[in-house]
Amino acid sequence: MKNRVLSLLLALLLLLAGCDLLPEAGEPPREVSESSVWAMDTQMDLRLYGDTDGTVMAALTALLNRLDHSLSATAADSTLSALNESGWTDDAELVYLASNAGTISAQTEGALDITLLPASRCWGFGSGSYGVPAAADLEALRDKVGMDKLTVADGALSLANGTKLDLGALAKGYAADLCRAEMEQAGISGILSLGGNIQTVGSKPDGSDWIIGVQDPDDAGRYLLTLRFSGTKAAVTSGDYQRYFMQDSVRYCHILDPKTLSPVQGSLRAVTVIAEQGLLADGLSTALFVLGREAGTVLWRQRSDFEAVWIEADGTVTVTEGLSDAVKDADVTVVKR
Ligand code: AMP
Ligand code: MG
């Protein structure tokens, strides 16, 4: 009971990864402004400090609306759809995203793969006609799928015949990076929740820490742990509860394992990645979800540009050493270097 009351009280102070921004505790500072945008198939909540005349909020809204359109794999007239139709582009943004995806993919044993669109469709993601496809239908997609089907050279991106890109694993992180740049240029701070991709920029006016709640995969209104930190960071969660369907009591989630072209199955329910760059945090969160906790910890030991939280089906919460000071009020296992 005591824990429950504490949970409710803290929820008032928290921003939950995967939820709307929650109200500030107490009297909000006068310079705070808030707005919500529907973009990239999700609600995006923006809270800015010091945007006194609203110009930054207007710029971020326009930016998110622009990306919503250009990076959509479903809008027939988007820049991405034009690429998927023609197989070639020199659009700087798409070239940048594809080349970054290629780097992250190469660093994660191919776990990040932005060519899985036809496989996702085969499982019903996108259309809503969910179902387990015949193995032969999936295998028939092999010649269109795989990061070796895309080539970046001389500022252009080309796709092998019939290959189509889906930037869903990276787009929100990239959007957060662009928002952050806009805010830094204007000299303001704030916190953004782009459909659960959290981006903090600068410091809160009162100097207190940013507080982020990591959502319970089984209860959107509850968090399993809270993270506190200062400064500019991206915290991105990939999980099996965000988009999925059930068939014969099996959960099929929206993140596919490129090796099997099928939804990731395993003990992992969610992974949160905290990094400086939104694009990296987003790409890695998807890849780490595919890799699973053990391979993810091996990757973490090899590099120093991210921290992570793994939540497993049995309720186990594991965090990397760099977060041990940031984690409050939770029973967690800490992975050391
Ligand atoms: P995220 O929520 O960032 O983990 O991204 C998941 C989205 O990326 C899915 O909804 C698909 O559109 C796409 N996707 C699914 N599996 C993968 C994968 N292994 N690599 C890259 N993109 C993926
Ligand atoms: Mg991602």
mmCIF file of C-alpha atoms and ligand atoms in Angstrom:
data_model
loop_
_atom_site.group_PDB
_atom_site.id
_atom_site.type_symbol
_atom_site.label_atom_id
_atom_site.label_comp_id
_atom_site.label_asym_id
_atom_site.label_seq_id
_atom_site.Cartn_x
_atom_site.Cartn_y
_atom_site.Cartn_z
ATOM 1 C CA MET A 1 0.000 0.000 0.000
ATOM 2 C CA LYS A 2 2.804 2.380 0.965
ATOM 3 C CA ASN A 3 4.545 1.566 -2.313
ATOM 4 C CA ARG A 4 1.347 2.228 -4.223
ATOM 5 C CA VAL A 5 0.869 5.654 -2.663
ATOM 6 C CA LEU A 6 4.518 6.456 -3.337
ATOM 7 C CA SER A 7 4.073 5.329 -6.943
ATOM 8 C CA LEU A 8 1.091 7.602 -7.416
ATOM 9 C CA LEU A 9 2.836 10.583 -5.869
ATOM 10 C CA LEU A 10 5.950 10.101 -7.924
ATOM 11 C CA ALA A 11 3.890 9.656 -11.072
ATOM 12 C CA LEU A 12 2.860 13.280 -10.684
ATOM 13 C CA LEU A 13 6.481 14.308 -10.951
ATOM 14 C CA LEU A 14 7.477 12.000 -13.717
ATOM 15 C CA LEU A 15 7.721 11.816 -17.376
ATOM 16 C CA LEU A 16 7.050 8.239 -18.395
ATOM 17 C CA ALA A 17 8.954 6.863 -21.366
ATOM 18 C CA GLY A 18 6.126 5.848 -23.673
ATOM 19 C CA CYS A 19 3.520 8.202 -22.205
ATOM 20 C CA ASP A 20 2.454 11.808 -22.434
ATOM 21 C CA LEU A 21 4.354 14.430 -20.531
ATOM 22 C CA LEU A 22 2.951 14.561 -17.036
ATOM 23 C CA PRO A 23 2.315 17.869 -15.292
ATOM 24 C CA GLU A 24 5.095 19.558 -13.389
ATOM 25 C CA ALA A 25 4.873 19.281 -9.625
ATOM 26 C CA GLY A 26 3.729 22.449 -7.876
ATOM 27 C CA GLU A 27 3.550 25.818 -9.540
ATOM 28 C CA PRO A 28 4.994 25.564 -13.091
ATOM 29 C CA PRO A 29 7.709 28.095 -13.868
ATOM 30 C CA ARG A 30 6.268 31.047 -15.785
ATOM 31 C CA GLU A 31 8.534 30.533 -18.769
ATOM 32 C CA VAL A 32 7.270 27.010 -19.472
ATOM 33 C CA SER A 33 5.267 26.336 -22.630
ATOM 34 C CA GLU A 34 3.715 23.042 -23.720
ATOM 35 C CA SER A 35 2.242 21.712 -26.917
ATOM 36 C CA SER A 36 1.341 18.392 -28.531
ATOM 37 C CA VAL A 37 1.730 17.370 -32.151
ATOM 38 C CA TRP A 38 0.443 14.228 -33.864
ATOM 39 C CA ALA A 39 3.257 13.077 -36.151
ATOM 40 C CA MET A 40 4.917 9.812 -37.213
ATOM 41 C CA ASP A 41 1.847 7.910 -36.087
ATOM 42 C CA THR A 42 2.171 8.964 -32.500
ATOM 43 C CA GLN A 43 1.541 11.761 -30.032
ATOM 44 C CA MET A 44 4.504 14.038 -29.475
ATOM 45 C CA ASP A 45 4.594 16.247 -26.387
ATOM 46 C CA LEU A 46 6.893 19.224 -26.196
ATOM 47 C CA ARG A 47 7.746 21.168 -23.060
ATOM 48 C CA LEU A 48 10.006 24.165 -23.532
ATOM 49 C CA TYR A 49 11.522 26.562 -21.029
ATOM 50 C CA GLY A 50 12.164 30.136 -22.095
ATOM 51 C CA ASP A 51 10.460 30.140 -25.487
ATOM 52 C CA THR A 52 8.847 33.434 -24.553
ATOM 53 C CA ASP A 53 7.435 34.402 -27.956
ATOM 54 C CA GLY A 54 6.583 30.872 -29.153
ATOM 55 C CA THR A 55 8.931 30.928 -32.137
ATOM 56 C CA VAL A 56 10.799 27.763 -31.128
ATOM 57 C CA MET A 57 7.553 25.852 -30.502
ATOM 58 C CA ALA A 58 6.323 26.917 -33.938
ATOM 59 C CA ALA A 59 9.617 25.859 -35.534
ATOM 60 C CA LEU A 60 9.564 22.432 -33.822
ATOM 61 C CA THR A 61 5.948 21.861 -34.832
ATOM 62 C CA ALA A 62 6.744 22.700 -38.459
ATOM 63 C CA LEU A 63 9.822 20.476 -38.337
ATOM 64 C CA LEU A 64 7.908 17.479 -36.952
ATOM 65 C CA ASN A 65 5.137 17.930 -39.512
ATOM 66 C CA ARG A 66 7.697 18.066 -42.300
ATOM 67 C CA LEU A 67 9.428 14.860 -41.142
ATOM 68 C CA ASP A 68 6.064 13.168 -40.621
ATOM 69 C CA HIS A 69 5.469 13.646 -44.289
ATOM 70 C CA SER A 70 8.894 13.116 -45.825
ATOM 71 C CA LEU A 71 9.881 9.985 -43.844
ATOM 72 C CA SER A 72 6.561 8.160 -44.028
ATOM 73 C CA ALA A 73 6.655 4.725 -45.679
ATOM 74 C CA THR A 74 2.872 4.777 -46.055
ATOM 75 C CA ALA A 75 2.118 8.255 -47.486
ATOM 76 C CA ALA A 76 2.205 7.711 -51.255
ATOM 77 C CA ASP A 77 3.711 11.140 -51.974
ATOM 78 C CA SER A 78 6.460 11.156 -49.319
ATOM 79 C CA THR A 79 10.169 11.493 -50.124
ATOM 80 C CA LEU A 80 10.657 7.989 -48.721
ATOM 81 C CA SER A 81 7.891 6.538 -50.901
ATOM 82 C CA ALA A 82 9.485 8.146 -53.958
ATOM 83 C CA LEU A 83 12.731 6.362 -53.064
ATOM 84 C CA ASN A 84 10.909 3.068 -52.481
ATOM 85 C CA GLU A 85 9.260 3.464 -55.878
ATOM 86 C CA SER A 86 12.311 4.462 -57.917
ATOM 87 C CA GLY A 87 15.103 2.733 -55.948
ATOM 88 C CA TRP A 88 17.332 5.830 -56.043
ATOM 89 C CA THR A 89 17.635 9.181 -54.247
ATOM 90 C CA ASP A 90 20.100 11.943 -53.572
ATOM 91 C CA ASP A 91 17.908 13.474 -50.873
ATOM 92 C CA ALA A 92 20.485 14.416 -48.213
ATOM 93 C CA GLU A 93 18.258 13.446 -45.309
ATOM 94 C CA LEU A 94 17.511 9.938 -46.616
ATOM 95 C CA VAL A 95 21.159 9.382 -47.528
ATOM 96 C CA TYR A 96 22.193 10.461 -44.017
ATOM 97 C CA LEU A 97 19.642 8.168 -42.347
ATOM 98 C CA ALA A 98 20.475 5.154 -44.523
ATOM 99 C CA SER A 99 24.172 5.579 -44.014
ATOM 100 C CA ASN A 100 23.785 5.877 -40.229
ATOM 101 C CA ALA A 101 21.523 2.817 -40.240
ATOM 102 C CA GLY A 102 24.236 0.963 -42.173
ATOM 103 C CA THR A 103 26.818 1.861 -39.525
ATOM 104 C CA ILE A 104 24.618 0.793 -36.597
ATOM 105 C CA SER A 105 23.618 -2.379 -38.430
ATOM 106 C CA ALA A 106 27.256 -3.301 -39.007
ATOM 107 C CA GLN A 107 27.986 -2.695 -35.312
ATOM 108 C CA THR A 108 25.099 -4.914 -34.150
ATOM 109 C CA GLU A 109 25.535 -8.072 -36.228
ATOM 110 C CA GLY A 110 22.849 -6.842 -38.606
ATOM 111 C CA ALA A 111 20.197 -6.610 -35.868
ATOM 112 C CA LEU A 112 19.148 -3.204 -37.197
ATOM 113 C CA ASP A 113 17.807 -3.691 -40.710
ATOM 114 C CA ILE A 114 15.826 -0.939 -42.431
ATOM 115 C CA THR A 115 14.855 -3.168 -45.387
ATOM 116 C CA LEU A 116 12.338 -5.302 -43.480
ATOM 117 C CA LEU A 117 9.267 -3.450 -44.755
ATOM 118 C CA PRO A 118 7.895 -6.327 -46.894
ATOM 119 C CA ALA A 119 8.406 -8.762 -44.011
ATOM 120 C CA SER A 120 6.570 -6.421 -41.593
ATOM 121 C CA ARG A 121 3.723 -6.171 -44.104
ATOM 122 C CA CYS A 122 3.646 -9.968 -44.414
ATOM 123 C CA TRP A 123 2.872 -10.174 -40.680
ATOM 124 C CA GLY A 124 0.171 -7.521 -41.043
ATOM 125 C CA PHE A 125 2.010 -4.551 -39.526
ATOM 126 C CA GLY A 126 0.927 -1.452 -41.403
ATOM 127 C CA SER A 127 -2.314 -2.916 -42.762
ATOM 128 C CA GLY A 128 -3.703 -4.352 -39.507
ATOM 129 C CA SER A 129 -4.469 -7.716 -41.196
ATOM 130 C CA TYR A 130 -2.362 -9.549 -38.641
ATOM 131 C CA GLY A 131 -1.506 -13.225 -38.845
ATOM 132 C CA VAL A 132 1.363 -15.697 -38.926
ATOM 133 C CA PRO A 133 2.434 -15.990 -42.576
ATOM 134 C CA ALA A 134 3.495 -19.219 -44.307
ATOM 135 C CA ALA A 135 7.255 -19.782 -43.950
ATOM 136 C CA ALA A 136 7.531 -19.944 -47.750
ATOM 137 C CA ASP A 137 5.999 -16.467 -48.081
ATOM 138 C CA LEU A 138 8.664 -15.066 -45.776
ATOM 139 C CA GLU A 139 11.492 -16.918 -47.496
ATOM 140 C CA ALA A 140 10.287 -15.571 -50.841
ATOM 141 C CA LEU A 141 11.174 -12.081 -49.581
ATOM 142 C CA ARG A 142 14.858 -12.859 -49.040
ATOM 143 C CA ASP A 143 16.048 -11.359 -52.329
ATOM 144 C CA LYS A 144 14.446 -8.010 -51.419
ATOM 145 C CA VAL A 145 15.568 -7.870 -47.790
ATOM 146 C CA GLY A 146 18.965 -7.253 -46.186
ATOM 147 C CA MET A 147 21.269 -4.301 -45.622
ATOM 148 C CA ASP A 148 23.450 -5.519 -48.502
ATOM 149 C CA LYS A 149 20.587 -4.428 -50.798
ATOM 150 C CA LEU A 150 21.325 -0.749 -50.214
ATOM 151 C CA THR A 151 24.312 1.210 -51.425
ATOM 152 C CA VAL A 152 25.401 4.686 -50.399
ATOM 153 C CA ALA A 153 27.963 6.275 -52.732
ATOM 154 C CA ASP A 154 28.752 9.770 -54.014
ATOM 155 C CA GLY A 155 25.993 11.362 -51.957
ATOM 156 C CA ALA A 156 23.283 9.074 -53.334
ATOM 157 C CA LEU A 157 21.435 6.007 -52.116
ATOM 158 C CA SER A 158 20.373 3.148 -54.345
ATOM 159 C CA LEU A 159 18.298 0.091 -53.563
ATOM 160 C CA ALA A 160 18.441 -3.310 -55.210
ATOM 161 C CA ASN A 161 15.438 -4.173 -57.312
ATOM 162 C CA GLY A 162 12.275 -4.326 -55.197
ATOM 163 C CA THR A 163 13.946 -3.379 -51.875
ATOM 164 C CA LYS A 164 12.019 -0.838 -49.809
ATOM 165 C CA LEU A 165 13.092 1.084 -46.722
ATOM 166 C CA ASP A 166 11.269 1.555 -43.436
ATOM 167 C CA LEU A 167 12.840 4.201 -41.197
ATOM 168 C CA GLY A 168 10.539 3.524 -38.236
ATOM 169 C CA ALA A 169 13.434 2.370 -36.061
ATOM 170 C CA LEU A 170 15.342 5.652 -36.438
ATOM 171 C CA ALA A 171 13.043 8.441 -37.544
ATOM 172 C CA LYS A 172 11.901 9.672 -34.145
ATOM 173 C CA GLY A 173 15.462 9.709 -32.811
ATOM 174 C CA TYR A 174 16.543 11.713 -35.833
ATOM 175 C CA ALA A 175 13.595 14.077 -35.303
ATOM 176 C CA ALA A 176 14.735 14.549 -31.702
ATOM 177 C CA ASP A 177 18.243 15.453 -32.899
ATOM 178 C CA LEU A 178 16.865 18.126 -35.219
ATOM 179 C CA CYS A 179 14.599 19.524 -32.483
ATOM 180 C CA ARG A 180 17.521 19.606 -30.104
ATOM 181 C CA ALA A 181 19.649 21.546 -32.619
ATOM 182 C CA GLU A 182 16.850 24.072 -33.092
ATOM 183 C CA MET A 183 16.494 24.518 -29.320
ATOM 184 C CA GLU A 184 20.232 24.843 -28.754
ATOM 185 C CA GLN A 185 20.483 27.460 -31.464
ATOM 186 C CA ALA A 186 17.747 29.459 -29.732
ATOM 187 C CA GLY A 187 19.426 28.931 -26.353
ATOM 188 C CA ILE A 188 16.458 27.299 -24.647
ATOM 189 C CA SER A 189 16.050 24.083 -22.669
ATOM 190 C CA GLY A 190 13.218 21.592 -22.505
ATOM 191 C CA ILE A 191 12.054 18.011 -22.650
ATOM 192 C CA LEU A 192 10.368 16.278 -25.569
ATOM 193 C CA SER A 193 8.490 12.998 -25.686
ATOM 194 C CA LEU A 194 8.306 11.979 -29.318
ATOM 195 C CA GLY A 195 6.034 8.958 -28.911
ATOM 196 C CA GLY A 196 8.097 7.653 -26.031
ATOM 197 C CA ASN A 197 11.453 8.781 -27.404
ATOM 198 C CA ILE A 198 12.512 11.148 -24.645
ATOM 199 C CA GLN A 199 14.903 13.974 -25.460
ATOM 200 C CA THR A 200 16.137 16.359 -22.797
ATOM 201 C CA VAL A 201 17.879 19.550 -23.896
ATOM 202 C CA GLY A 202 19.987 21.609 -21.505
ATOM 203 C CA SER A 203 19.005 22.083 -17.883
ATOM 204 C CA LYS A 204 15.760 22.748 -16.089
ATOM 205 C CA PRO A 205 15.518 26.410 -15.043
ATOM 206 C CA ASP A 206 15.512 25.453 -11.349
ATOM 207 C CA GLY A 207 18.616 23.292 -11.808
ATOM 208 C CA SER A 208 16.869 20.100 -10.692
ATOM 209 C CA ASP A 209 17.368 16.787 -12.515
ATOM 210 C CA TRP A 210 15.285 15.549 -15.391
ATOM 211 C CA ILE A 211 13.249 12.587 -14.161
ATOM 212 C CA ILE A 212 12.213 9.824 -16.507
ATOM 213 C CA GLY A 213 10.072 6.843 -15.616
ATOM 214 C CA VAL A 214 10.681 3.581 -17.465
ATOM 215 C CA GLN A 215 7.298 2.081 -18.187
ATOM 216 C CA ASP A 216 6.074 -1.295 -16.960
ATOM 217 C CA PRO A 217 5.478 -3.313 -20.172
ATOM 218 C CA ASP A 218 2.220 -4.607 -18.687
ATOM 219 C CA ASP A 219 0.859 -1.326 -17.337
ATOM 220 C CA ALA A 220 1.222 1.937 -19.262
ATOM 221 C CA GLY A 221 0.420 3.964 -16.153
ATOM 222 C CA ARG A 222 3.098 2.413 -13.977
ATOM 223 C CA TYR A 223 6.862 2.630 -14.078
ATOM 224 C CA LEU A 224 9.378 0.015 -13.018
ATOM 225 C CA LEU A 225 12.163 2.440 -12.266
ATOM 226 C CA THR A 226 13.019 6.102 -12.480
ATOM 227 C CA LEU A 227 16.120 7.655 -13.963
ATOM 228 C CA ARG A 228 17.425 11.045 -12.942
ATOM 229 C CA PHE A 229 20.040 12.936 -14.843
ATOM 230 C CA SER A 230 21.043 16.414 -15.908
ATOM 231 C CA GLY A 231 21.885 17.855 -19.286
ATOM 232 C CA THR A 232 21.138 16.808 -22.839
ATOM 233 C CA LYS A 233 20.274 13.149 -23.374
ATOM 234 C CA ALA A 234 18.115 10.866 -25.474
ATOM 235 C CA ALA A 235 16.317 7.970 -23.755
ATOM 236 C CA VAL A 236 14.616 5.619 -26.187
ATOM 237 C CA THR A 237 12.636 2.476 -25.467
ATOM 238 C CA SER A 238 11.897 -0.443 -27.782
ATOM 239 C CA GLY A 239 9.456 -3.003 -26.477
ATOM 240 C CA ASP A 240 7.121 -5.832 -27.385
ATOM 241 C CA TYR A 241 4.132 -3.995 -25.900
ATOM 242 C CA GLN A 242 4.152 -0.954 -28.171
ATOM 243 C CA ARG A 243 2.677 -2.653 -31.256
ATOM 244 C CA TYR A 244 1.825 -6.341 -31.396
ATOM 245 C CA PHE A 245 -0.875 -8.911 -32.048
ATOM 246 C CA MET A 246 -1.738 -12.120 -30.236
ATOM 247 C CA GLN A 247 -2.368 -15.435 -31.949
ATOM 248 C CA ASP A 248 -2.797 -18.744 -30.078
ATOM 249 C CA SER A 249 -1.634 -16.998 -26.902
ATOM 250 C CA VAL A 250 1.667 -16.003 -28.532
ATOM 251 C CA ARG A 251 2.639 -12.337 -28.719
ATOM 252 C CA TYR A 252 3.965 -11.161 -32.082
ATOM 253 C CA CYS A 253 5.564 -7.716 -31.775
ATOM 254 C CA HIS A 254 6.492 -5.117 -34.384
ATOM 255 C CA ILE A 255 10.252 -5.598 -34.103
ATOM 256 C CA LEU A 256 11.511 -8.317 -36.424
ATOM 257 C CA ASP A 257 14.652 -10.382 -36.200
ATOM 258 C CA PRO A 258 16.358 -9.951 -39.590
ATOM 259 C CA LYS A 259 17.662 -13.530 -39.354
ATOM 260 C CA THR A 260 14.170 -15.053 -39.211
ATOM 261 C CA LEU A 261 12.107 -12.193 -40.725
ATOM 262 C CA SER A 262 9.790 -12.857 -37.791
ATOM 263 C CA PRO A 263 8.869 -10.930 -34.644
ATOM 264 C CA VAL A 264 11.525 -11.189 -31.950
ATOM 265 C CA GLN A 265 10.687 -13.924 -29.464
ATOM 266 C CA GLY A 266 12.539 -14.195 -26.192
ATOM 267 C CA SER A 267 12.592 -13.194 -22.590
ATOM 268 C CA LEU A 268 13.111 -9.486 -23.234
ATOM 269 C CA ARG A 269 10.059 -7.236 -22.884
ATOM 270 C CA ALA A 270 11.743 -3.863 -23.358
ATOM 271 C CA VAL A 271 15.087 -2.150 -23.607
ATOM 272 C CA THR A 272 15.805 1.537 -23.010
ATOM 273 C CA VAL A 273 18.949 3.118 -24.426
ATOM 274 C CA ILE A 274 20.344 6.395 -23.126
ATOM 275 C CA ALA A 275 22.827 8.191 -25.371
ATOM 276 C CA GLU A 276 23.862 11.688 -26.409
ATOM 277 C CA GLN A 277 22.468 11.369 -29.908
ATOM 278 C CA GLY A 278 18.788 10.573 -30.525
ATOM 279 C CA LEU A 279 19.427 8.744 -33.775
ATOM 280 C CA LEU A 280 21.984 6.461 -32.139
ATOM 281 C CA ALA A 281 19.764 5.813 -29.094
ATOM 282 C CA ASP A 282 16.822 4.961 -31.366
ATOM 283 C CA GLY A 283 18.785 2.713 -33.722
ATOM 284 C CA LEU A 284 20.495 0.942 -30.831
ATOM 285 C CA SER A 285 17.284 0.423 -28.853
ATOM 286 C CA THR A 286 15.764 -1.489 -31.770
ATOM 287 C CA ALA A 287 18.984 -3.446 -32.367
ATOM 288 C CA LEU A 288 19.410 -4.271 -28.670
ATOM 289 C CA PHE A 289 15.840 -5.532 -28.532
ATOM 290 C CA VAL A 290 16.691 -7.962 -31.350
ATOM 291 C CA LEU A 291 20.020 -8.993 -29.804
ATOM 292 C CA GLY A 292 18.641 -9.723 -26.325
ATOM 293 C CA ARG A 293 20.198 -8.836 -22.994
ATOM 294 C CA GLU A 294 23.342 -10.951 -23.051
ATOM 295 C CA ALA A 295 24.544 -9.907 -26.499
ATOM 296 C CA GLY A 296 23.504 -6.343 -25.606
ATOM 297 C CA THR A 297 25.751 -6.309 -22.548
ATOM 298 C CA VAL A 298 28.647 -7.605 -24.662
ATOM 299 C CA LEU A 299 28.088 -4.696 -27.050
ATOM 300 C CA TRP A 300 27.896 -2.220 -24.139
ATOM 301 C CA ARG A 301 31.254 -3.448 -22.841
ATOM 302 C CA GLN A 302 32.800 -2.809 -26.257
ATOM 303 C CA ARG A 303 31.756 0.832 -26.470
ATOM 304 C CA SER A 304 31.260 3.830 -24.249
ATOM 305 C CA ASP A 305 28.589 5.851 -26.041
ATOM 306 C CA PHE A 306 25.426 4.441 -24.468
ATOM 307 C CA GLU A 307 23.835 3.071 -21.309
ATOM 308 C CA ALA A 308 20.892 0.673 -21.208
ATOM 309 C CA VAL A 309 18.060 -0.786 -19.147
ATOM 310 C CA TRP A 310 16.704 -4.254 -19.923
ATOM 311 C CA ILE A 311 13.319 -5.427 -18.653
ATOM 312 C CA GLU A 312 12.586 -9.125 -18.888
ATOM 313 C CA ALA A 313 9.437 -11.197 -18.772
ATOM 314 C CA ASP A 314 10.150 -12.446 -15.246
ATOM 315 C CA GLY A 315 10.299 -8.838 -14.018
ATOM 316 C CA THR A 316 14.099 -8.693 -13.817
ATOM 317 C CA VAL A 317 15.483 -5.212 -14.427
ATOM 318 C CA THR A 318 19.142 -4.908 -15.453
ATOM 319 C CA VAL A 319 20.978 -1.603 -15.889
ATOM 320 C CA THR A 320 24.466 -0.755 -17.069
ATOM 321 C CA GLU A 321 26.935 0.607 -14.549
ATOM 322 C CA GLY A 322 26.761 4.165 -15.883
ATOM 323 C CA LEU A 323 23.140 4.379 -14.761
ATOM 324 C CA SER A 324 23.593 3.066 -11.260
ATOM 325 C CA ASP A 325 23.645 6.611 -9.825
ATOM 326 C CA ALA A 326 20.711 7.679 -11.985
ATOM 327 C CA VAL A 327 18.463 4.811 -10.910
ATOM 328 C CA LYS A 328 16.304 5.391 -7.874
ATOM 329 C CA ASP A 329 13.713 3.343 -6.029
ATOM 330 C CA ALA A 330 14.148 0.073 -7.891
ATOM 331 C CA ASP A 331 15.506 -3.383 -7.348
ATOM 332 C CA VAL A 332 17.926 -3.716 -10.238
ATOM 333 C CA THR A 333 20.914 -5.781 -11.269
ATOM 334 C CA VAL A 334 23.876 -3.659 -12.341
ATOM 335 C CA VAL A 335 26.117 -4.826 -15.214
ATOM 336 C CA LYS A 336 29.747 -3.786 -14.721
ATOM 337 C CA ARG A 337 32.429 -3.088 -17.321
HETATM 338 P P1 AMP B 1 11.498 1.046 -32.629
HETATM 339 O O1 AMP B 1 10.151 1.287 -32.061
HETATM 340 O O2 AMP B 1 12.373 2.254 -32.696
HETATM 341 O O3 AMP B 1 12.203 -0.106 -31.983
HETATM 342 O O4 AMP B 1 11.314 0.671 -34.174
HETATM 343 C C1 AMP B 1 10.490 -0.387 -34.553
HETATM 344 C C2 AMP B 1 10.023 -0.154 -35.970
HETATM 345 O O5 AMP B 1 11.117 -0.305 -36.881
HETATM 346 C C3 AMP B 1 8.977 -1.188 -36.390
HETATM 347 O O6 AMP B 1 7.689 -0.715 -36.155
HETATM 348 C C4 AMP B 1 9.294 -1.372 -37.869
HETATM 349 O O7 AMP B 1 8.721 -0.318 -38.605
HETATM 350 C C5 AMP B 1 10.796 -1.212 -37.926
HETATM 351 N N1 AMP B 1 11.558 -2.449 -37.639
HETATM 352 C C6 AMP B 1 11.113 -3.647 -37.168
HETATM 353 N N2 AMP B 1 12.144 -4.488 -36.957
HETATM 354 C C7 AMP B 1 13.263 -3.797 -37.292
HETATM 355 C C8 AMP B 1 14.655 -4.120 -37.284
HETATM 356 N N3 AMP B 1 15.125 -5.300 -36.882
HETATM 357 N N4 AMP B 1 15.508 -3.159 -37.714
HETATM 358 C C9 AMP B 1 15.080 -1.951 -38.137
HETATM 359 N N5 AMP B 1 13.792 -1.597 -38.179
HETATM 360 C C10 AMP B 1 12.895 -2.496 -37.736
HETATM 361 MG MG MG B 2 14.441 2.472 -32.492
#
